[in-house]
Short mmCIF file of N, CA and C in Angstrom, two decimals:
data_model
loop_
_atom_site.label_atom_id
_atom_site.label_comp_id
_atom_site.label_asym_id
_atom_site.label_seq_id
_atom_site.Cartn_x
_atom_site.Cartn_y
_atom_site.Cartn_z
N UNK A 1 131.33 141.87 170.67
CA UNK A 1 131.28 140.82 169.69
C UNK A 1 131.35 139.43 170.33
N UNK A 2 132.24 139.22 171.35
CA UNK A 2 132.28 137.91 171.98
C UNK A 2 130.94 137.55 172.62
N UNK A 3 130.24 138.58 173.15
CA UNK A 3 128.94 138.31 173.77
C UNK A 3 127.95 137.84 172.71
N UNK A 4 127.97 138.43 171.52
CA UNK A 4 127.09 138.04 170.42
C UNK A 4 127.38 136.60 170.00
N UNK A 5 128.67 136.23 169.92
CA UNK A 5 129.04 134.85 169.59
C UNK A 5 128.52 133.89 170.65
N UNK A 6 128.60 134.30 171.90
CA UNK A 6 128.15 133.46 173.00
C UNK A 6 126.64 133.24 172.92
N UNK A 7 125.90 134.31 172.63
CA UNK A 7 124.44 134.20 172.49
C UNK A 7 124.10 133.31 171.29
N UNK A 8 124.77 133.52 170.18
CA UNK A 8 124.54 132.71 168.99
C UNK A 8 124.83 131.24 169.28
N UNK A 9 125.93 130.96 169.96
CA UNK A 9 126.29 129.58 170.31
C UNK A 9 125.23 128.95 171.20
N UNK A 10 124.73 129.72 172.16
CA UNK A 10 123.71 129.21 173.07
C UNK A 10 122.42 128.89 172.31
N UNK A 11 122.02 129.80 171.40
CA UNK A 11 120.82 129.56 170.60
C UNK A 11 120.98 128.34 169.69
N UNK A 12 122.14 128.20 169.10
CA UNK A 12 122.42 127.05 168.25
C UNK A 12 122.33 125.75 169.06
N UNK A 13 122.88 125.77 170.27
CA UNK A 13 122.85 124.59 171.13
C UNK A 13 121.41 124.24 171.52
N UNK A 14 120.61 125.25 171.88
CA UNK A 14 119.20 125.01 172.24
C UNK A 14 118.44 124.45 171.04
N UNK A 15 118.68 125.00 169.86
CA UNK A 15 118.04 124.50 168.65
C UNK A 15 118.39 123.04 168.39
N UNK A 16 119.66 122.70 168.58
CA UNK A 16 120.10 121.33 168.39
C UNK A 16 119.42 120.40 169.38
N UNK A 17 119.31 120.82 170.63
CA UNK A 17 118.63 120.01 171.64
C UNK A 17 117.16 119.80 171.28
N UNK A 18 116.51 120.84 170.81
CA UNK A 18 115.11 120.71 170.40
C UNK A 18 114.96 119.72 169.26
N UNK A 19 115.86 119.78 168.28
CA UNK A 19 115.81 118.84 167.16
C UNK A 19 116.03 117.42 167.64
N UNK A 20 117.02 117.22 168.48
CA UNK A 20 117.29 115.88 168.99
C UNK A 20 116.15 115.38 169.84
N UNK A 21 115.53 116.27 170.59
CA UNK A 21 114.40 115.89 171.43
C UNK A 21 113.22 115.42 170.60
N UNK A 22 113.00 116.03 169.44
CA UNK A 22 111.88 115.59 168.61
C UNK A 22 112.12 114.20 168.05
N UNK A 23 113.37 113.84 167.79
CA UNK A 23 113.66 112.49 167.33
C UNK A 23 113.48 111.48 168.46
N UNK A 24 113.89 111.87 169.65
CA UNK A 24 113.83 110.95 170.78
C UNK A 24 112.39 110.66 171.20
N UNK A 25 111.46 111.58 170.91
CA UNK A 25 110.09 111.42 171.35
C UNK A 25 109.13 111.09 170.22
N UNK A 26 109.64 110.59 169.11
CA UNK A 26 108.77 110.21 168.01
C UNK A 26 107.81 109.13 168.50
N UNK A 27 106.54 109.32 168.25
CA UNK A 27 105.54 108.36 168.69
C UNK A 27 105.62 107.11 167.81
N UNK A 28 105.32 105.97 168.44
CA UNK A 28 105.42 104.70 167.75
C UNK A 28 104.34 103.76 168.27
N UNK A 29 103.90 102.84 167.42
CA UNK A 29 102.94 101.82 167.82
C UNK A 29 103.25 100.53 167.06
N UNK A 30 103.08 99.40 167.73
CA UNK A 30 103.42 98.11 167.12
C UNK A 30 102.21 97.18 167.18
N UNK A 31 102.01 96.45 166.10
CA UNK A 31 100.98 95.41 166.03
C UNK A 31 101.65 94.06 165.93
N UNK A 32 101.24 93.12 166.76
CA UNK A 32 101.65 91.73 166.59
C UNK A 32 100.67 91.13 165.60
N UNK A 33 101.21 90.52 164.55
CA UNK A 33 100.39 90.03 163.44
C UNK A 33 100.25 88.51 163.51
N UNK A 34 99.02 88.04 163.31
CA UNK A 34 98.70 86.62 163.35
C UNK A 34 98.01 86.22 162.04
N UNK A 35 98.14 84.96 161.66
CA UNK A 35 97.37 84.45 160.54
C UNK A 35 95.90 84.57 160.91
N UNK A 36 95.06 84.94 159.96
CA UNK A 36 93.63 85.10 160.20
C UNK A 36 92.93 83.78 159.86
N UNK A 37 92.13 83.29 160.80
CA UNK A 37 91.39 82.04 160.58
C UNK A 37 89.92 82.27 160.88
N UNK A 38 89.09 81.28 160.57
CA UNK A 38 87.66 81.43 160.86
C UNK A 38 87.36 81.25 162.35
N UNK A 39 88.38 80.95 163.14
CA UNK A 39 88.22 80.83 164.59
C UNK A 39 88.92 81.97 165.33
N UNK A 40 89.56 82.88 164.62
CA UNK A 40 90.27 84.00 165.24
C UNK A 40 91.75 83.96 164.90
N UNK A 41 92.56 84.46 165.83
CA UNK A 41 94.00 84.51 165.60
C UNK A 41 94.58 83.11 165.44
N UNK A 42 95.39 82.95 164.40
CA UNK A 42 96.13 81.71 164.20
C UNK A 42 97.56 81.91 164.68
N UNK A 43 98.48 81.31 163.97
CA UNK A 43 99.90 81.39 164.33
C UNK A 43 100.43 82.82 164.20
N UNK A 44 101.29 83.20 165.16
CA UNK A 44 101.94 84.51 165.10
C UNK A 44 102.92 84.53 163.93
N UNK A 45 102.84 85.60 163.11
CA UNK A 45 103.75 85.71 161.96
C UNK A 45 104.72 86.88 162.08
N UNK A 46 104.61 87.69 163.13
CA UNK A 46 105.58 88.77 163.32
C UNK A 46 104.96 90.07 163.77
N UNK A 47 105.64 91.17 163.43
CA UNK A 47 105.20 92.49 163.87
C UNK A 47 105.27 93.51 162.74
N UNK A 48 104.47 94.55 162.91
CA UNK A 48 104.52 95.74 162.07
C UNK A 48 104.61 96.92 163.04
N UNK A 49 105.65 97.74 162.89
CA UNK A 49 105.85 98.89 163.77
C UNK A 49 105.75 100.17 162.95
N UNK A 50 104.97 101.10 163.45
CA UNK A 50 104.77 102.39 162.80
C UNK A 50 105.32 103.48 163.70
N UNK A 51 106.19 104.32 163.14
CA UNK A 51 106.84 105.39 163.88
C UNK A 51 106.70 106.70 163.12
N UNK A 52 106.35 107.76 163.84
CA UNK A 52 106.27 109.08 163.20
C UNK A 52 107.63 109.49 162.66
N UNK A 53 107.61 110.14 161.51
CA UNK A 53 108.81 110.69 160.89
C UNK A 53 108.75 112.20 161.05
N UNK A 54 109.82 112.78 161.60
CA UNK A 54 109.86 114.23 161.80
C UNK A 54 109.86 114.93 160.44
N UNK A 55 109.12 116.02 160.35
CA UNK A 55 109.09 116.79 159.12
C UNK A 55 107.90 117.73 159.10
N UNK A 56 107.80 118.48 158.03
CA UNK A 56 106.76 119.49 157.91
C UNK A 56 105.37 118.87 157.77
N UNK A 57 105.26 117.78 157.02
CA UNK A 57 103.96 117.15 156.86
C UNK A 57 103.95 115.81 157.57
N UNK A 58 102.77 115.37 158.06
CA UNK A 58 102.73 114.10 158.77
C UNK A 58 103.14 112.95 157.86
N UNK A 59 103.94 112.05 158.39
CA UNK A 59 104.28 110.81 157.70
C UNK A 59 104.80 109.82 158.73
N UNK A 60 104.75 108.54 158.35
CA UNK A 60 105.20 107.48 159.24
C UNK A 60 106.15 106.55 158.50
N UNK A 61 107.00 105.91 159.28
CA UNK A 61 107.86 104.85 158.80
C UNK A 61 107.19 103.54 159.24
N UNK A 62 107.06 102.61 158.32
CA UNK A 62 106.43 101.32 158.62
C UNK A 62 107.49 100.25 158.46
N UNK A 63 107.78 99.56 159.56
CA UNK A 63 108.79 98.49 159.55
C UNK A 63 108.08 97.15 159.72
N UNK A 64 108.28 96.25 158.75
CA UNK A 64 107.68 94.92 158.85
C UNK A 64 108.75 93.90 159.23
N UNK A 65 108.40 92.99 160.09
CA UNK A 65 109.26 91.86 160.47
C UNK A 65 108.34 90.65 160.53
N UNK A 66 108.11 90.05 159.36
CA UNK A 66 107.10 89.00 159.20
C UNK A 66 107.71 87.72 158.64
N UNK A 67 107.09 86.59 158.98
CA UNK A 67 107.53 85.29 158.46
C UNK A 67 106.31 84.39 158.32
N UNK A 68 106.48 83.29 157.59
CA UNK A 68 105.39 82.32 157.48
C UNK A 68 104.25 82.74 156.59
N UNK A 69 104.51 83.67 155.66
CA UNK A 69 103.47 84.14 154.73
C UNK A 69 103.72 83.56 153.34
N UNK A 70 102.67 83.48 152.51
CA UNK A 70 102.87 83.00 151.15
C UNK A 70 103.74 83.98 150.35
N UNK A 71 104.72 83.48 149.59
CA UNK A 71 105.56 84.37 148.78
C UNK A 71 104.74 85.16 147.75
N UNK A 72 105.24 86.33 147.41
CA UNK A 72 104.61 87.16 146.38
C UNK A 72 104.17 88.49 146.92
N UNK A 73 103.37 89.18 146.10
CA UNK A 73 102.88 90.50 146.47
C UNK A 73 101.51 90.38 147.13
N UNK A 74 101.32 91.21 148.15
CA UNK A 74 100.08 91.18 148.93
C UNK A 74 99.57 92.59 149.17
N UNK A 75 98.24 92.74 149.12
CA UNK A 75 97.62 93.98 149.54
C UNK A 75 97.93 94.18 151.01
N UNK A 76 98.19 95.44 151.39
CA UNK A 76 98.66 95.77 152.74
C UNK A 76 97.95 97.06 153.12
N UNK A 77 97.12 97.02 154.18
CA UNK A 77 96.29 98.17 154.51
C UNK A 77 96.12 98.35 156.01
N UNK A 78 95.77 99.58 156.38
CA UNK A 78 95.29 99.87 157.72
C UNK A 78 93.76 99.78 157.62
N UNK A 79 93.16 99.02 158.53
CA UNK A 79 91.70 98.91 158.57
C UNK A 79 91.17 99.71 159.75
N UNK A 80 89.90 100.08 159.68
CA UNK A 80 89.33 101.07 160.58
C UNK A 80 89.20 100.64 162.04
N UNK A 81 89.06 99.36 162.32
CA UNK A 81 88.85 98.92 163.70
C UNK A 81 90.00 98.04 164.17
N UNK A 82 90.31 98.13 165.45
CA UNK A 82 91.38 97.34 166.04
C UNK A 82 90.88 96.00 166.54
N UNK A 83 90.25 95.22 165.66
CA UNK A 83 89.68 93.93 166.04
C UNK A 83 89.85 92.97 164.86
N UNK A 84 90.61 91.90 165.07
CA UNK A 84 90.88 90.94 164.00
C UNK A 84 90.01 89.69 164.10
N UNK A 85 88.91 89.78 164.82
CA UNK A 85 88.03 88.63 165.00
C UNK A 85 87.31 88.27 163.70
N UNK A 86 86.97 86.97 163.55
CA UNK A 86 86.16 86.58 162.40
C UNK A 86 84.71 87.03 162.62
N UNK A 87 83.99 87.22 161.53
CA UNK A 87 82.58 87.61 161.59
C UNK A 87 81.84 86.78 160.55
N UNK A 88 80.63 86.35 160.93
CA UNK A 88 79.82 85.58 159.98
C UNK A 88 79.20 86.52 158.95
N UNK A 89 79.35 86.14 157.69
CA UNK A 89 78.77 86.92 156.60
C UNK A 89 78.26 85.92 155.56
N UNK A 90 77.02 86.07 155.17
CA UNK A 90 76.40 85.18 154.18
C UNK A 90 76.53 83.71 154.58
N UNK A 91 76.37 83.45 155.88
CA UNK A 91 76.38 82.07 156.38
C UNK A 91 77.75 81.45 156.54
N UNK A 92 78.81 82.22 156.32
CA UNK A 92 80.15 81.65 156.52
C UNK A 92 81.03 82.64 157.24
N UNK A 93 81.99 82.10 158.00
CA UNK A 93 82.86 82.95 158.79
C UNK A 93 83.90 83.63 157.89
N UNK A 94 83.97 84.95 158.00
CA UNK A 94 84.94 85.73 157.24
C UNK A 94 86.13 86.08 158.12
N UNK A 95 87.32 85.72 157.67
CA UNK A 95 88.54 85.97 158.44
C UNK A 95 88.75 87.45 158.70
N UNK A 96 88.95 87.81 159.96
CA UNK A 96 89.30 89.17 160.39
C UNK A 96 88.32 90.24 159.90
N UNK A 97 87.09 89.87 159.70
CA UNK A 97 86.10 90.83 159.18
C UNK A 97 85.70 91.90 160.21
N UNK A 98 85.94 91.66 161.50
CA UNK A 98 85.61 92.66 162.52
C UNK A 98 86.49 93.90 162.38
N UNK A 99 87.57 93.82 161.60
CA UNK A 99 88.45 94.97 161.39
C UNK A 99 87.80 96.05 160.54
N UNK A 100 86.67 95.74 159.93
CA UNK A 100 85.99 96.72 159.09
C UNK A 100 86.73 96.96 157.79
N UNK A 101 86.43 98.08 157.16
CA UNK A 101 87.03 98.42 155.87
C UNK A 101 88.33 99.18 156.02
N UNK A 102 88.86 99.59 154.87
CA UNK A 102 90.10 100.38 154.87
C UNK A 102 89.88 101.68 155.64
N UNK A 103 90.88 102.10 156.37
CA UNK A 103 90.84 103.35 157.13
C UNK A 103 90.65 104.51 156.16
N UNK A 104 89.54 105.21 156.28
CA UNK A 104 89.16 106.27 155.35
C UNK A 104 88.46 107.39 156.12
N UNK A 105 89.19 108.09 157.01
CA UNK A 105 88.55 109.05 157.91
C UNK A 105 87.86 110.21 157.20
N UNK A 106 88.27 110.54 155.99
CA UNK A 106 87.63 111.66 155.27
C UNK A 106 86.53 111.17 154.34
N UNK A 107 86.22 109.88 154.42
CA UNK A 107 85.10 109.28 153.66
C UNK A 107 85.21 109.51 152.15
N UNK A 108 86.42 109.31 151.60
CA UNK A 108 86.60 109.48 150.16
C UNK A 108 85.92 108.37 149.38
N UNK A 109 85.85 107.17 149.96
CA UNK A 109 85.26 106.03 149.27
C UNK A 109 86.09 105.56 148.09
N UNK A 110 87.35 106.01 148.02
CA UNK A 110 88.20 105.69 146.86
C UNK A 110 89.43 104.91 147.28
N UNK A 111 89.76 103.90 146.50
CA UNK A 111 90.95 103.09 146.73
C UNK A 111 91.99 103.51 145.68
N UNK A 112 92.89 104.42 146.07
CA UNK A 112 93.82 105.01 145.10
C UNK A 112 95.28 104.77 145.44
N UNK A 113 95.56 104.01 146.48
CA UNK A 113 96.95 103.73 146.86
C UNK A 113 97.53 104.81 147.74
N UNK A 114 98.73 104.52 148.29
CA UNK A 114 99.36 105.50 149.18
C UNK A 114 99.60 106.81 148.44
N UNK A 115 99.33 107.90 149.11
CA UNK A 115 99.53 109.25 148.55
C UNK A 115 98.61 109.53 147.36
N UNK A 116 97.59 108.69 147.14
CA UNK A 116 96.72 108.87 145.99
C UNK A 116 95.51 109.73 146.25
N UNK A 117 95.27 110.14 147.51
CA UNK A 117 94.13 110.98 147.82
C UNK A 117 92.87 110.21 148.17
N UNK A 118 92.94 108.90 148.25
CA UNK A 118 91.79 108.08 148.64
C UNK A 118 91.90 107.65 150.09
N UNK A 119 91.65 106.37 150.33
CA UNK A 119 91.76 105.82 151.68
C UNK A 119 93.14 106.14 152.26
N UNK A 120 93.18 106.65 153.47
CA UNK A 120 94.47 106.90 154.11
C UNK A 120 95.10 105.60 154.58
N UNK A 121 94.33 104.54 154.65
CA UNK A 121 94.84 103.24 155.06
C UNK A 121 95.50 102.44 153.96
N UNK A 122 95.52 102.96 152.73
CA UNK A 122 96.18 102.26 151.62
C UNK A 122 97.69 102.36 151.80
N UNK A 123 98.34 101.22 151.97
CA UNK A 123 99.79 101.18 152.15
C UNK A 123 100.46 100.62 150.90
N UNK A 124 101.78 100.77 150.78
CA UNK A 124 102.48 100.17 149.64
C UNK A 124 102.33 98.65 149.65
N UNK A 125 102.48 98.05 148.50
CA UNK A 125 102.43 96.59 148.36
C UNK A 125 103.42 95.95 149.32
N UNK A 126 103.01 94.85 149.95
CA UNK A 126 103.91 94.07 150.80
C UNK A 126 104.45 92.92 149.95
N UNK A 127 105.76 92.87 149.79
CA UNK A 127 106.38 91.80 149.01
C UNK A 127 107.01 90.80 149.97
N UNK A 128 106.56 89.55 149.84
CA UNK A 128 107.06 88.47 150.69
C UNK A 128 108.01 87.63 149.85
N UNK A 129 109.20 87.38 150.39
CA UNK A 129 110.22 86.61 149.69
C UNK A 129 109.86 85.13 149.58
N UNK A 130 110.65 84.42 148.80
CA UNK A 130 110.45 82.99 148.58
C UNK A 130 110.52 82.20 149.89
N UNK A 131 111.22 82.74 150.88
CA UNK A 131 111.34 82.07 152.18
C UNK A 131 110.19 82.42 153.12
N UNK A 132 109.19 83.19 152.65
CA UNK A 132 108.02 83.53 153.46
C UNK A 132 108.21 84.71 154.38
N UNK A 133 109.34 85.44 154.21
CA UNK A 133 109.59 86.58 155.09
C UNK A 133 109.38 87.91 154.37
N UNK A 134 109.04 88.91 155.16
CA UNK A 134 108.91 90.28 154.66
C UNK A 134 109.51 91.20 155.71
N UNK A 135 110.74 91.61 155.46
CA UNK A 135 111.43 92.56 156.34
C UNK A 135 111.72 93.78 155.49
N UNK A 136 110.92 94.80 155.70
CA UNK A 136 111.05 96.00 154.89
C UNK A 136 110.71 97.22 155.73
N UNK A 137 111.16 98.37 155.26
CA UNK A 137 110.78 99.64 155.85
C UNK A 137 110.29 100.54 154.73
N UNK A 138 109.15 101.14 154.93
CA UNK A 138 108.55 102.03 153.92
C UNK A 138 108.05 103.28 154.61
N UNK A 139 107.94 104.36 153.87
CA UNK A 139 107.42 105.61 154.42
C UNK A 139 106.11 105.95 153.72
N UNK A 140 105.14 106.39 154.51
CA UNK A 140 103.83 106.75 153.97
C UNK A 140 103.45 108.12 154.52
N UNK A 141 103.01 109.00 153.62
CA UNK A 141 102.60 110.36 154.01
C UNK A 141 101.17 110.37 154.54
N UNK A 142 100.84 111.45 155.21
CA UNK A 142 99.48 111.75 155.68
C UNK A 142 98.95 110.81 156.74
N UNK A 143 99.85 110.17 157.50
CA UNK A 143 99.44 109.33 158.62
C UNK A 143 100.30 109.68 159.83
N UNK A 144 99.75 109.42 161.03
CA UNK A 144 100.52 109.55 162.27
C UNK A 144 100.33 108.27 163.08
N UNK A 145 101.32 107.97 163.90
CA UNK A 145 101.23 106.77 164.75
C UNK A 145 100.03 106.88 165.70
N UNK A 146 99.78 108.06 166.23
CA UNK A 146 98.69 108.24 167.19
C UNK A 146 97.33 107.88 166.59
N UNK A 147 97.09 108.29 165.35
CA UNK A 147 95.77 108.01 164.75
C UNK A 147 95.59 106.54 164.40
N UNK A 148 96.68 105.77 164.38
CA UNK A 148 96.58 104.36 164.02
C UNK A 148 96.41 103.44 165.22
N UNK A 149 96.56 103.99 166.41
CA UNK A 149 96.32 103.18 167.61
C UNK A 149 94.86 102.75 167.63
N UNK A 150 94.63 101.52 168.04
CA UNK A 150 93.29 100.91 168.07
C UNK A 150 92.70 100.71 166.68
N UNK A 151 93.57 100.55 165.71
CA UNK A 151 93.19 100.16 164.35
C UNK A 151 93.95 98.87 164.03
N UNK A 152 93.71 98.29 162.88
CA UNK A 152 94.40 97.05 162.54
C UNK A 152 95.19 97.20 161.25
N UNK A 153 96.17 96.32 161.11
CA UNK A 153 96.93 96.22 159.87
C UNK A 153 96.53 94.89 159.25
N UNK A 154 96.27 94.90 157.94
CA UNK A 154 95.76 93.71 157.25
C UNK A 154 96.65 93.34 156.09
N UNK A 155 96.87 92.04 155.94
CA UNK A 155 97.59 91.50 154.79
C UNK A 155 96.59 90.63 154.03
N UNK A 156 96.48 90.90 152.73
CA UNK A 156 95.53 90.17 151.88
C UNK A 156 96.24 89.08 151.08
N UNK A 157 95.47 88.13 150.57
CA UNK A 157 96.02 86.97 149.84
C UNK A 157 96.71 87.39 148.54
N UNK A 158 96.14 88.35 147.83
CA UNK A 158 96.68 88.75 146.54
C UNK A 158 97.26 90.14 146.55
N UNK A 159 97.76 90.55 145.41
CA UNK A 159 98.35 91.88 145.26
C UNK A 159 97.30 92.97 145.29
N UNK A 160 97.70 94.17 144.92
CA UNK A 160 96.81 95.33 144.97
C UNK A 160 97.16 96.24 143.81
N UNK A 161 96.17 96.53 142.95
CA UNK A 161 96.43 97.43 141.83
C UNK A 161 95.96 98.86 142.11
N UNK A 162 95.57 99.14 143.36
CA UNK A 162 95.13 100.47 143.80
C UNK A 162 94.00 101.03 142.95
N UNK A 163 93.09 100.17 142.59
CA UNK A 163 91.93 100.56 141.80
C UNK A 163 90.76 99.71 142.27
N UNK A 164 89.56 100.11 141.90
CA UNK A 164 88.40 99.29 142.22
C UNK A 164 87.93 98.49 141.00
N UNK A 165 88.73 98.50 139.95
CA UNK A 165 88.44 97.68 138.77
C UNK A 165 89.70 96.93 138.37
N UNK A 166 89.66 95.75 137.92
CA UNK A 166 88.45 94.97 137.68
C UNK A 166 87.84 94.37 138.94
N UNK A 167 88.54 94.41 140.08
CA UNK A 167 87.98 93.89 141.33
C UNK A 167 88.02 94.98 142.40
N UNK A 168 87.04 94.99 143.30
CA UNK A 168 87.01 96.01 144.35
C UNK A 168 88.27 96.00 145.23
N UNK A 169 88.62 97.16 145.72
CA UNK A 169 89.71 97.33 146.68
C UNK A 169 91.03 96.75 146.21
N UNK A 170 91.31 96.87 144.93
CA UNK A 170 92.60 96.47 144.39
C UNK A 170 92.74 95.00 144.07
N UNK A 171 91.70 94.21 144.34
CA UNK A 171 91.75 92.79 144.02
C UNK A 171 92.57 91.95 144.96
N UNK A 172 92.87 92.45 146.16
CA UNK A 172 93.69 91.71 147.11
C UNK A 172 93.04 90.44 147.64
N UNK A 173 91.72 90.43 147.65
CA UNK A 173 91.00 89.23 148.06
C UNK A 173 91.01 88.98 149.55
N UNK A 174 91.07 87.70 149.91
CA UNK A 174 90.92 87.25 151.29
C UNK A 174 91.92 87.90 152.25
N UNK A 175 91.48 88.03 153.47
CA UNK A 175 92.32 88.55 154.55
C UNK A 175 93.09 87.36 155.13
N UNK A 176 94.41 87.38 155.02
CA UNK A 176 95.18 86.22 155.48
C UNK A 176 95.94 86.46 156.79
N UNK A 177 96.19 87.71 157.15
CA UNK A 177 96.88 88.00 158.41
C UNK A 177 96.45 89.37 158.91
N UNK A 178 96.43 89.51 160.24
CA UNK A 178 95.92 90.74 160.83
C UNK A 178 96.57 90.97 162.19
N UNK A 179 96.75 92.23 162.55
CA UNK A 179 97.26 92.59 163.87
C UNK A 179 96.67 93.92 164.27
N UNK A 180 96.60 94.18 165.58
CA UNK A 180 96.03 95.44 166.06
C UNK A 180 97.11 96.29 166.72
N UNK A 181 97.03 97.59 166.48
CA UNK A 181 97.95 98.55 167.08
C UNK A 181 97.42 98.95 168.44
N UNK A 182 98.29 98.89 169.43
CA UNK A 182 97.90 99.24 170.81
C UNK A 182 98.45 100.59 171.18
#
């Protein structure tokens, strides 16, 4: 019986080490976020860090540490390309347009919000306080830190209703800040 207890204790210890090891090796990626201008990156406004969350299904923790943004609610998304450069469209420079559209690897073509079954790049609304800061942590399912490397995070001028009506892509409008995950 003492030998059985010893084996059980050893197995329990190994299991605990494996669990702790998975927390210690959670993958993470950080984007430095800048105001988007028609000339490229403007003033640095902070960081967004994405870290894998251990569990049965893929999910990430998103930590924002931002300042210098307009107060209120803003559309907040992962975009398909890791490039925040301006691009000329219809004769005028579009802020951070090189980032492409919302990250949608399964080509759903639908803007349904986080966990809605549409774009996987749809994130929860970003709420900026009256002082221009946004320090929050949110969890989003069906994403991993590894798949977001070399993509961008985008903050839009307006809120997001997670629908394509009455305005496309939730009505967030102009791209006001952008950062790329390395």
